[in-house]
CSV table of C-alpha atoms and ligand atoms in Angstrom, one decimal:
chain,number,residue,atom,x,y,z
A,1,UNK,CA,-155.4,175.1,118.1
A,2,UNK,CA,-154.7,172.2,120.3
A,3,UNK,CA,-151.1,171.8,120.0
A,4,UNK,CA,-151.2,175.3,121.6
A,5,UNK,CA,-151.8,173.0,124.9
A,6,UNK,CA,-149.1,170.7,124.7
A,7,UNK,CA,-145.3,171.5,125.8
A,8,UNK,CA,-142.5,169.2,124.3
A,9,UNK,CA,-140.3,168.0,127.4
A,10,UNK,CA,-137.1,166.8,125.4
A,11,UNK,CA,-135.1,164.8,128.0
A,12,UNK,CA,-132.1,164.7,126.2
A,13,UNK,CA,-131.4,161.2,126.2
A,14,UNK,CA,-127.9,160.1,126.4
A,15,UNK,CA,-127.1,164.0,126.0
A,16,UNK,CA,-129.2,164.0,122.7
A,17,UNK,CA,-131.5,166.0,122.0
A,18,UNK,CA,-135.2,165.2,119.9
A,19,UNK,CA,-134.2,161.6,120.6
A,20,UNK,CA,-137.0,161.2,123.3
A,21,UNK,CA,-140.0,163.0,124.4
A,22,UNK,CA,-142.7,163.4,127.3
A,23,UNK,CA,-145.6,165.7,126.4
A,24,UNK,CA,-147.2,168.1,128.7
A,25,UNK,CA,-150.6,169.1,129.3
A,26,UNK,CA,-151.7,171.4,131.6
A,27,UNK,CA,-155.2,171.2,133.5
A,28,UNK,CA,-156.5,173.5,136.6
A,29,UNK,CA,-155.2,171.2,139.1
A,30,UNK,CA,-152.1,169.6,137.7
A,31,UNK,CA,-150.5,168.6,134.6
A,32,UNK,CA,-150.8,165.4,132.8
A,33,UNK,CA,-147.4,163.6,130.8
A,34,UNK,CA,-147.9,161.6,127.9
A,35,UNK,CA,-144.9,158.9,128.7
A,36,UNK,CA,-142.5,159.3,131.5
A,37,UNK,CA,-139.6,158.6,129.6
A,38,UNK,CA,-137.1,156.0,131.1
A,39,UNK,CA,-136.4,156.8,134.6
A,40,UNK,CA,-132.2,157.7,133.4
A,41,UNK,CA,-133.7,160.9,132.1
A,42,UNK,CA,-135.7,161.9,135.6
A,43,UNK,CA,-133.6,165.3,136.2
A,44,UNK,CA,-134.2,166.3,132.4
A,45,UNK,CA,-137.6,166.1,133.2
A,46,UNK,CA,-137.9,167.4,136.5
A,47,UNK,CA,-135.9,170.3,134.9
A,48,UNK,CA,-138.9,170.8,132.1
A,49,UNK,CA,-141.0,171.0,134.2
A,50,UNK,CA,-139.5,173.1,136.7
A,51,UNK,CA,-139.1,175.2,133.4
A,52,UNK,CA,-142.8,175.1,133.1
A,53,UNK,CA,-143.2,176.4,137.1
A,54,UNK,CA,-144.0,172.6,138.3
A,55,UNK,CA,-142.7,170.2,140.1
A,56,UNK,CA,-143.1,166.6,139.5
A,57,UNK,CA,-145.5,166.5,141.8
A,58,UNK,CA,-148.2,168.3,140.4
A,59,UNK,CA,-147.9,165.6,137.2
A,60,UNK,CA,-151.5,164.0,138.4
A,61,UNK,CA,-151.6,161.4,135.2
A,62,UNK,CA,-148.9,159.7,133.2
A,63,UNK,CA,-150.7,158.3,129.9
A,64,UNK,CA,-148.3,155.1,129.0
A,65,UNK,CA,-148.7,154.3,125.1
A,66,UNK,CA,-146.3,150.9,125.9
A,67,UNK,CA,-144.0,149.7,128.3
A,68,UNK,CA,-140.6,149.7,126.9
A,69,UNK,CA,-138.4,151.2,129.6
A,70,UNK,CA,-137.5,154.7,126.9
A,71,UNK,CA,-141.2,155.3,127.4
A,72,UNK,CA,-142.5,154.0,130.4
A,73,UNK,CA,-139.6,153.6,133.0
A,74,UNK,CA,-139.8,156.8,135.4
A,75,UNK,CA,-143.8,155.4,135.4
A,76,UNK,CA,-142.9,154.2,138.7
A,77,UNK,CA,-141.1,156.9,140.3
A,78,UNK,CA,-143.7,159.6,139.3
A,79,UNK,CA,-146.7,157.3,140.8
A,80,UNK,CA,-143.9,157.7,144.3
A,81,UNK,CA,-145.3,161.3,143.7
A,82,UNK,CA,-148.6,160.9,143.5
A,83,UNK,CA,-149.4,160.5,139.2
A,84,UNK,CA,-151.9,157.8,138.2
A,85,UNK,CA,-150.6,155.6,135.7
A,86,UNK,CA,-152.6,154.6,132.4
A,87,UNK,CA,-151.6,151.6,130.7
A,88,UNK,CA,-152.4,148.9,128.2
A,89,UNK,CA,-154.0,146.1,130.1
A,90,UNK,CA,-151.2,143.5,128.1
A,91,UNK,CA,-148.8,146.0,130.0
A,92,UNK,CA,-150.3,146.4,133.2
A,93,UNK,CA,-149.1,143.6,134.7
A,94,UNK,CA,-145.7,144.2,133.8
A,95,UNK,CA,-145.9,147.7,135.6
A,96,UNK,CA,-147.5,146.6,138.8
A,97,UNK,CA,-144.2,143.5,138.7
A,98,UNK,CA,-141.4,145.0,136.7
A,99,UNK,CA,-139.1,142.1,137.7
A,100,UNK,CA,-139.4,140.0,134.3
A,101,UNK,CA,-139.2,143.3,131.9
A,102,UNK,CA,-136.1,144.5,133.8
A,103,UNK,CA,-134.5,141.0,133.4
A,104,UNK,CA,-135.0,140.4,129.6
A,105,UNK,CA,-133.7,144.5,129.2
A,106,UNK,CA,-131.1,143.4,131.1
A,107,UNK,CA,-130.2,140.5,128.8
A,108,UNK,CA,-130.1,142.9,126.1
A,109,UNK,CA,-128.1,145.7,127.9
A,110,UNK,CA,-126.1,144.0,130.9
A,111,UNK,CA,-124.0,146.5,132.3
A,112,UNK,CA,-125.2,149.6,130.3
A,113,UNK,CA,-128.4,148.5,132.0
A,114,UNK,CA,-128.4,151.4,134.6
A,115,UNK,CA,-126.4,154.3,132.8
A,116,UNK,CA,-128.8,153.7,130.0
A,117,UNK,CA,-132.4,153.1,131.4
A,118,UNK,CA,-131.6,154.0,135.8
A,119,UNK,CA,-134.4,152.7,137.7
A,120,UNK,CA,-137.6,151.1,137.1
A,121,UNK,CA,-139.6,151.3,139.7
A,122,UNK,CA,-143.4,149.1,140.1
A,123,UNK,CA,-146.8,151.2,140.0
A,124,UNK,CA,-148.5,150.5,142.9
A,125,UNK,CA,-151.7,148.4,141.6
A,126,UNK,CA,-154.0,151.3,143.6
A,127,UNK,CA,-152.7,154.2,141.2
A,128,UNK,CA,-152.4,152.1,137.7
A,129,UNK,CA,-155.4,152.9,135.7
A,130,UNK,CA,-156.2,150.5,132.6
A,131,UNK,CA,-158.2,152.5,130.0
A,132,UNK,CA,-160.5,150.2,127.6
A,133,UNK,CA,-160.0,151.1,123.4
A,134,UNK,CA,-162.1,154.4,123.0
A,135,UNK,CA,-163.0,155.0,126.0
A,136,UNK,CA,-162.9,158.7,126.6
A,137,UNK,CA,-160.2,159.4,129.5
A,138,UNK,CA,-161.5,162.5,131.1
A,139,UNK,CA,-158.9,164.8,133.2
A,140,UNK,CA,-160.0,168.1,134.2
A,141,UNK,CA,-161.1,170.1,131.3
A,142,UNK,CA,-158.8,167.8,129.3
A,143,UNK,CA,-160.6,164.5,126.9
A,144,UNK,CA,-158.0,161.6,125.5
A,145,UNK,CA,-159.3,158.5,123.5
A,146,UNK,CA,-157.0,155.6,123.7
A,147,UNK,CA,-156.4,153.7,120.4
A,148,UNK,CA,-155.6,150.0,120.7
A,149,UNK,CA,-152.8,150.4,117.9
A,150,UNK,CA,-150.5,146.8,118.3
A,151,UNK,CA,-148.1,146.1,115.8
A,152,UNK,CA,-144.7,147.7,117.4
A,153,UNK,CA,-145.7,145.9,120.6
A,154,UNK,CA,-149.1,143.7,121.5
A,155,UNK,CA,-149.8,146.0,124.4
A,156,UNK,CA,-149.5,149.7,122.5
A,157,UNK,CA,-151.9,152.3,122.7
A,158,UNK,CA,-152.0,155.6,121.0
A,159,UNK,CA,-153.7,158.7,122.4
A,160,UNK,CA,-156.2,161.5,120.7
A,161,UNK,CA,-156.4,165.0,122.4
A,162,UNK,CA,-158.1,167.3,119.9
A,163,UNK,CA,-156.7,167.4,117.1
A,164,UNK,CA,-153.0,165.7,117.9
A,165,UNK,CA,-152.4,162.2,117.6
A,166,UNK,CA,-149.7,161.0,120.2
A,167,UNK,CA,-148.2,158.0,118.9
A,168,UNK,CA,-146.4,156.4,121.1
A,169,UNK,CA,-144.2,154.3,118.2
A,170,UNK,CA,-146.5,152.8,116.4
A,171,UNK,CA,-146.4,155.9,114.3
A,172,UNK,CA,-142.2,155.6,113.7
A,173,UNK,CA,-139.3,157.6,114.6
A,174,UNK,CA,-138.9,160.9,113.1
A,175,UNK,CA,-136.7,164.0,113.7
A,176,UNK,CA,-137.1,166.9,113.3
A,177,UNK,CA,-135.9,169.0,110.2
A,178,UNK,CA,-136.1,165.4,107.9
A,179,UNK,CA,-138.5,164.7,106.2
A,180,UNK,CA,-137.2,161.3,106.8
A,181,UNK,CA,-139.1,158.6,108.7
A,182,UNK,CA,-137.7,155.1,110.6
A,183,UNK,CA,-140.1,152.3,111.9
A,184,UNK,CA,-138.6,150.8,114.8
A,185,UNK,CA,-139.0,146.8,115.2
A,186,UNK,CA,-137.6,145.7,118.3
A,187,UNK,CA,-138.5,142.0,120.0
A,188,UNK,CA,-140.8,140.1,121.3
A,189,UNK,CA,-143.8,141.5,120.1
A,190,UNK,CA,-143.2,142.9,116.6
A,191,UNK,CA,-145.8,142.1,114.2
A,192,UNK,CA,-145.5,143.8,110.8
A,193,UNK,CA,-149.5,142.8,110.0
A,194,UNK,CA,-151.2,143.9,112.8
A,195,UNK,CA,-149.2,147.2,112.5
A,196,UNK,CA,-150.5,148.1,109.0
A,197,UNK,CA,-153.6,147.2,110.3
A,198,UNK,CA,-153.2,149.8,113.3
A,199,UNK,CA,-152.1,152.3,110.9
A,200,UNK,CA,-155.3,151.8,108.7
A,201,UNK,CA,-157.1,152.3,112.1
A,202,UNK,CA,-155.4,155.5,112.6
A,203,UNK,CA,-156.4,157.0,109.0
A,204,UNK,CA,-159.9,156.9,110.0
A,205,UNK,CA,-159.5,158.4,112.9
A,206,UNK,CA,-159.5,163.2,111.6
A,207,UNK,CA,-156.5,164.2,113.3
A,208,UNK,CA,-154.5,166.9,112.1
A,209,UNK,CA,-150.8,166.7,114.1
A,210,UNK,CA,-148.9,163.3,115.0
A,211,UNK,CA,-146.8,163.4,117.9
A,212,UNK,CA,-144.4,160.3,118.2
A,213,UNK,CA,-142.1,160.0,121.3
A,214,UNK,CA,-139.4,160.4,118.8
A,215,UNK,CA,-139.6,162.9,118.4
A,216,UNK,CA,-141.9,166.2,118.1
A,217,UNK,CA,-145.1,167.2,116.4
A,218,UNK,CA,-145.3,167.1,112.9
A,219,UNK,CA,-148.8,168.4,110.3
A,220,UNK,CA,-148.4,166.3,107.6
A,221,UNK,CA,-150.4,163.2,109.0
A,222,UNK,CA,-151.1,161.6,105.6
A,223,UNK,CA,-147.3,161.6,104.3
A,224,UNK,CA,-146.4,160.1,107.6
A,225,UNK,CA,-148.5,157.2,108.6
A,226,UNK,CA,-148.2,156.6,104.5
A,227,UNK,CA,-144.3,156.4,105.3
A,228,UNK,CA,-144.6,154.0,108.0
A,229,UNK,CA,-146.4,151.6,105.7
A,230,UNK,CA,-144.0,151.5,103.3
A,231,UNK,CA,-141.7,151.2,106.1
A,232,UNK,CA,-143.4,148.0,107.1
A,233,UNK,CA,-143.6,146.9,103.2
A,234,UNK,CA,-139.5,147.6,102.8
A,235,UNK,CA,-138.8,145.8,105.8
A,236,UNK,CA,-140.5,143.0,105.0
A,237,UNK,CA,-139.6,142.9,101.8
A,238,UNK,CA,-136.0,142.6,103.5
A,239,UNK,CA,-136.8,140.0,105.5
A,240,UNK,CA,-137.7,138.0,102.5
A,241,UNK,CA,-134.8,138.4,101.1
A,242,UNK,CA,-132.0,137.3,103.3
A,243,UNK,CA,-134.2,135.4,105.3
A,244,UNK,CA,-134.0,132.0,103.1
A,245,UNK,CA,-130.0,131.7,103.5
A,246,UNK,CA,-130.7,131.5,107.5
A,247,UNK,CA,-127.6,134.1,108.0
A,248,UNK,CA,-126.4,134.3,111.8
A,249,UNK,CA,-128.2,137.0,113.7
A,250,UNK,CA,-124.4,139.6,113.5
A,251,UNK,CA,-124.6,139.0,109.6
A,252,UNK,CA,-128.4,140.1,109.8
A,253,UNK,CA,-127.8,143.0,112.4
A,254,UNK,CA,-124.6,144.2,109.7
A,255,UNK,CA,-126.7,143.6,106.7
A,256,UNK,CA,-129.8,145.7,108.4
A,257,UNK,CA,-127.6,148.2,109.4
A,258,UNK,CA,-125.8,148.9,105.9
A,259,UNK,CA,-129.5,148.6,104.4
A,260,UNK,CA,-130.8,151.5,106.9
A,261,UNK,CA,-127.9,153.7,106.2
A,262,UNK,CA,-127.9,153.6,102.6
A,263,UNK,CA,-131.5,154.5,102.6
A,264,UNK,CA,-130.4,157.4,104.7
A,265,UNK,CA,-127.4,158.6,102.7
A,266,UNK,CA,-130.2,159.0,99.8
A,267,UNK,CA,-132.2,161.8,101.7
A,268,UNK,CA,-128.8,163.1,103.1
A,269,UNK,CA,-129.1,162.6,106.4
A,270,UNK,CA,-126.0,164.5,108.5
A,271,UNK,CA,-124.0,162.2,110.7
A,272,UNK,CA,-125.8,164.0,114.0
A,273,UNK,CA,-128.8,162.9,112.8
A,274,UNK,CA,-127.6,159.6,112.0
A,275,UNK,CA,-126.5,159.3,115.6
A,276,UNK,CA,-129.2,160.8,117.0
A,277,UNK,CA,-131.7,157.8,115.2
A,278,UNK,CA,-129.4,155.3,116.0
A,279,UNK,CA,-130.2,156.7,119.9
A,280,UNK,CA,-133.9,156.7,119.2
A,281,UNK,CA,-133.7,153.5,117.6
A,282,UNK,CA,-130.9,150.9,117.6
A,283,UNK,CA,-130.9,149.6,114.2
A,284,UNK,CA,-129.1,146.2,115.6
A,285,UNK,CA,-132.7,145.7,118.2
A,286,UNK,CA,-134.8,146.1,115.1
A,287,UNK,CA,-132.9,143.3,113.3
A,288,UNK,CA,-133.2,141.0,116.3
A,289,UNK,CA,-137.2,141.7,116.4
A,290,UNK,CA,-137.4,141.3,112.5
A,291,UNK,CA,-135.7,138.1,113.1
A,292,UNK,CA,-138.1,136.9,115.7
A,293,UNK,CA,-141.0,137.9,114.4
A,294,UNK,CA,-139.8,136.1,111.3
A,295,UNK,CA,-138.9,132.8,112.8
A,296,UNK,CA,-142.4,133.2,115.3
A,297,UNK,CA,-145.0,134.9,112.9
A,298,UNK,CA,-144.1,134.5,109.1
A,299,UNK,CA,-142.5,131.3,108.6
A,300,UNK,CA,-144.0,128.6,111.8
A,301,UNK,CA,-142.4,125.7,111.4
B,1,LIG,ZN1,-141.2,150.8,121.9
């Protein structure tokens, strides 16, 4: 069984744990990472794999599904250590000249911006690899097809080994022990369309595990990627609602938040877990990229 291959790193984000994940496979000469996490959580990784008898430099590929800085931001340290980077080609550039992604995070974050996300550090054009949609990404012994899967962001890509789907976040958040899934919908690139479509995409393709950053590796693919469509449906069903009255964006963020959490109450969700979603997924960043994608996508003036 594939999943046999792949170790869970959790890197405990903000002292969480299954909030987010790096994925390691092992090949004769190396190992391979599927994200890098953000580059805060570089001694939780170097401690997994140091758990795993390796040290970061014998990660020879870092498959990126996106470039949000919880995924993507130690891309640049490990490429210090030798990894090849595979990217989006929307993302590339993005990697190869951080400067403009660090200052619209640090917009968002301001001084947080370090204790939350620490470095981000460019890929060296020489070691960034940009993978076309399908083609077969050959490693070793090892075979991953990249998936062209936007919706959560323009530039996302999911990953097929065997029989696991790695999901990146176009596939939602979900923890462990719930059988409770969250779609997260940050800004600029949300697009609630070309998500289902992604998802529709990823039905056809015969896996048997999904493995989203956040958080683990779960069997029942057809419940799941079911859940994130109706996800997508609630939200913007939402959206429809309060939208018309134009409410300021803290109204929105408070009226997304209660919305969220009163779902959750129903399938009796503890107050760890809560927490531990909220760390995963900011609830007030998906209002602001429901907003946006509102104001940009559904209603054009
Ligand atoms: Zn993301």
């Amino acid at each position: 069984m594939a999943s046999a291959r792949v170790i869970t790193l959790d890197l405990n984000f903000q002292g969480r744990p299954h909030a987010i994940a790096s994925y390691l496979i092992r090949h004769a000469d190396g190992a391979v990472l599927i994200e890098s996490g953000p580059g805060s959580t570089l001694p939780a990784l170097q401690a997994g794999l140091a758990n795993e008898g390796l040290s970061p430099r014998d990660v020879t590929h870092v498959l990126l599904t996106h470039i949000h800085l919880d995924h993507a931001g130690a891309a640049g340290w490990l490429a210090q250590q030798g990894a090849k980077i595979y990217v989006h080609r929307v993302g590339a550039p993005h990697m190869i000249n951080p400067e403009k992604l660090i200052a619209s995070a640090t917009r968002i974050y301001g001084d947080r911006m370090q204790s939350l996300w620490g470095e981000f550090l460019p890929v060296p054009e020489s070691q960034l690899i940009i993978p076309k949609d399908t083609e077969t990404i050959e490693i070793g012994d090892l075979r991953f097809t990249p998936i062209n899967t936007p919706g959560h962001a323009e530039h996302h890509y999911a990953y097929l080994f065997e029989d696991i789907c790695f999901s990146g976040d176009v596939g939602g958040v979900r923890i462990p022990g719930y059988q409770y899934l969250r779609v997260p919908m940050p800004p600029p690139e949300l697009n609630l369309e070309r998500w289902h479509a992604s998802i529709a995409r990823l039905r056809k393709e015969k896996f048997k595990t999904i493995a989203p950053t956040h958080f683990g590796m779960f069997n029942d693919v057809a419940w799941h990627l079911n859940e994130v469509d109706k996800g997508l449906d609630t939200a913007s069903r939402w959206l429809e609602e309060v939208m018309p009255s134009d409410p300021p964006i803290e109204e929105l963020r408070q009226s997304y938040t209660d919305w969220v959490m009163a779902e959750g109450e129903k399938v009796g969700l503890t107050e760890d877990v809560v927490r531990a979603y909220e760390v995963a997924n900011p609830l007030g960043m998906s209002a602001d990229g429901l907003l946006r994608y509102w104001k940009k996508v559904r209603k054009p003036e």
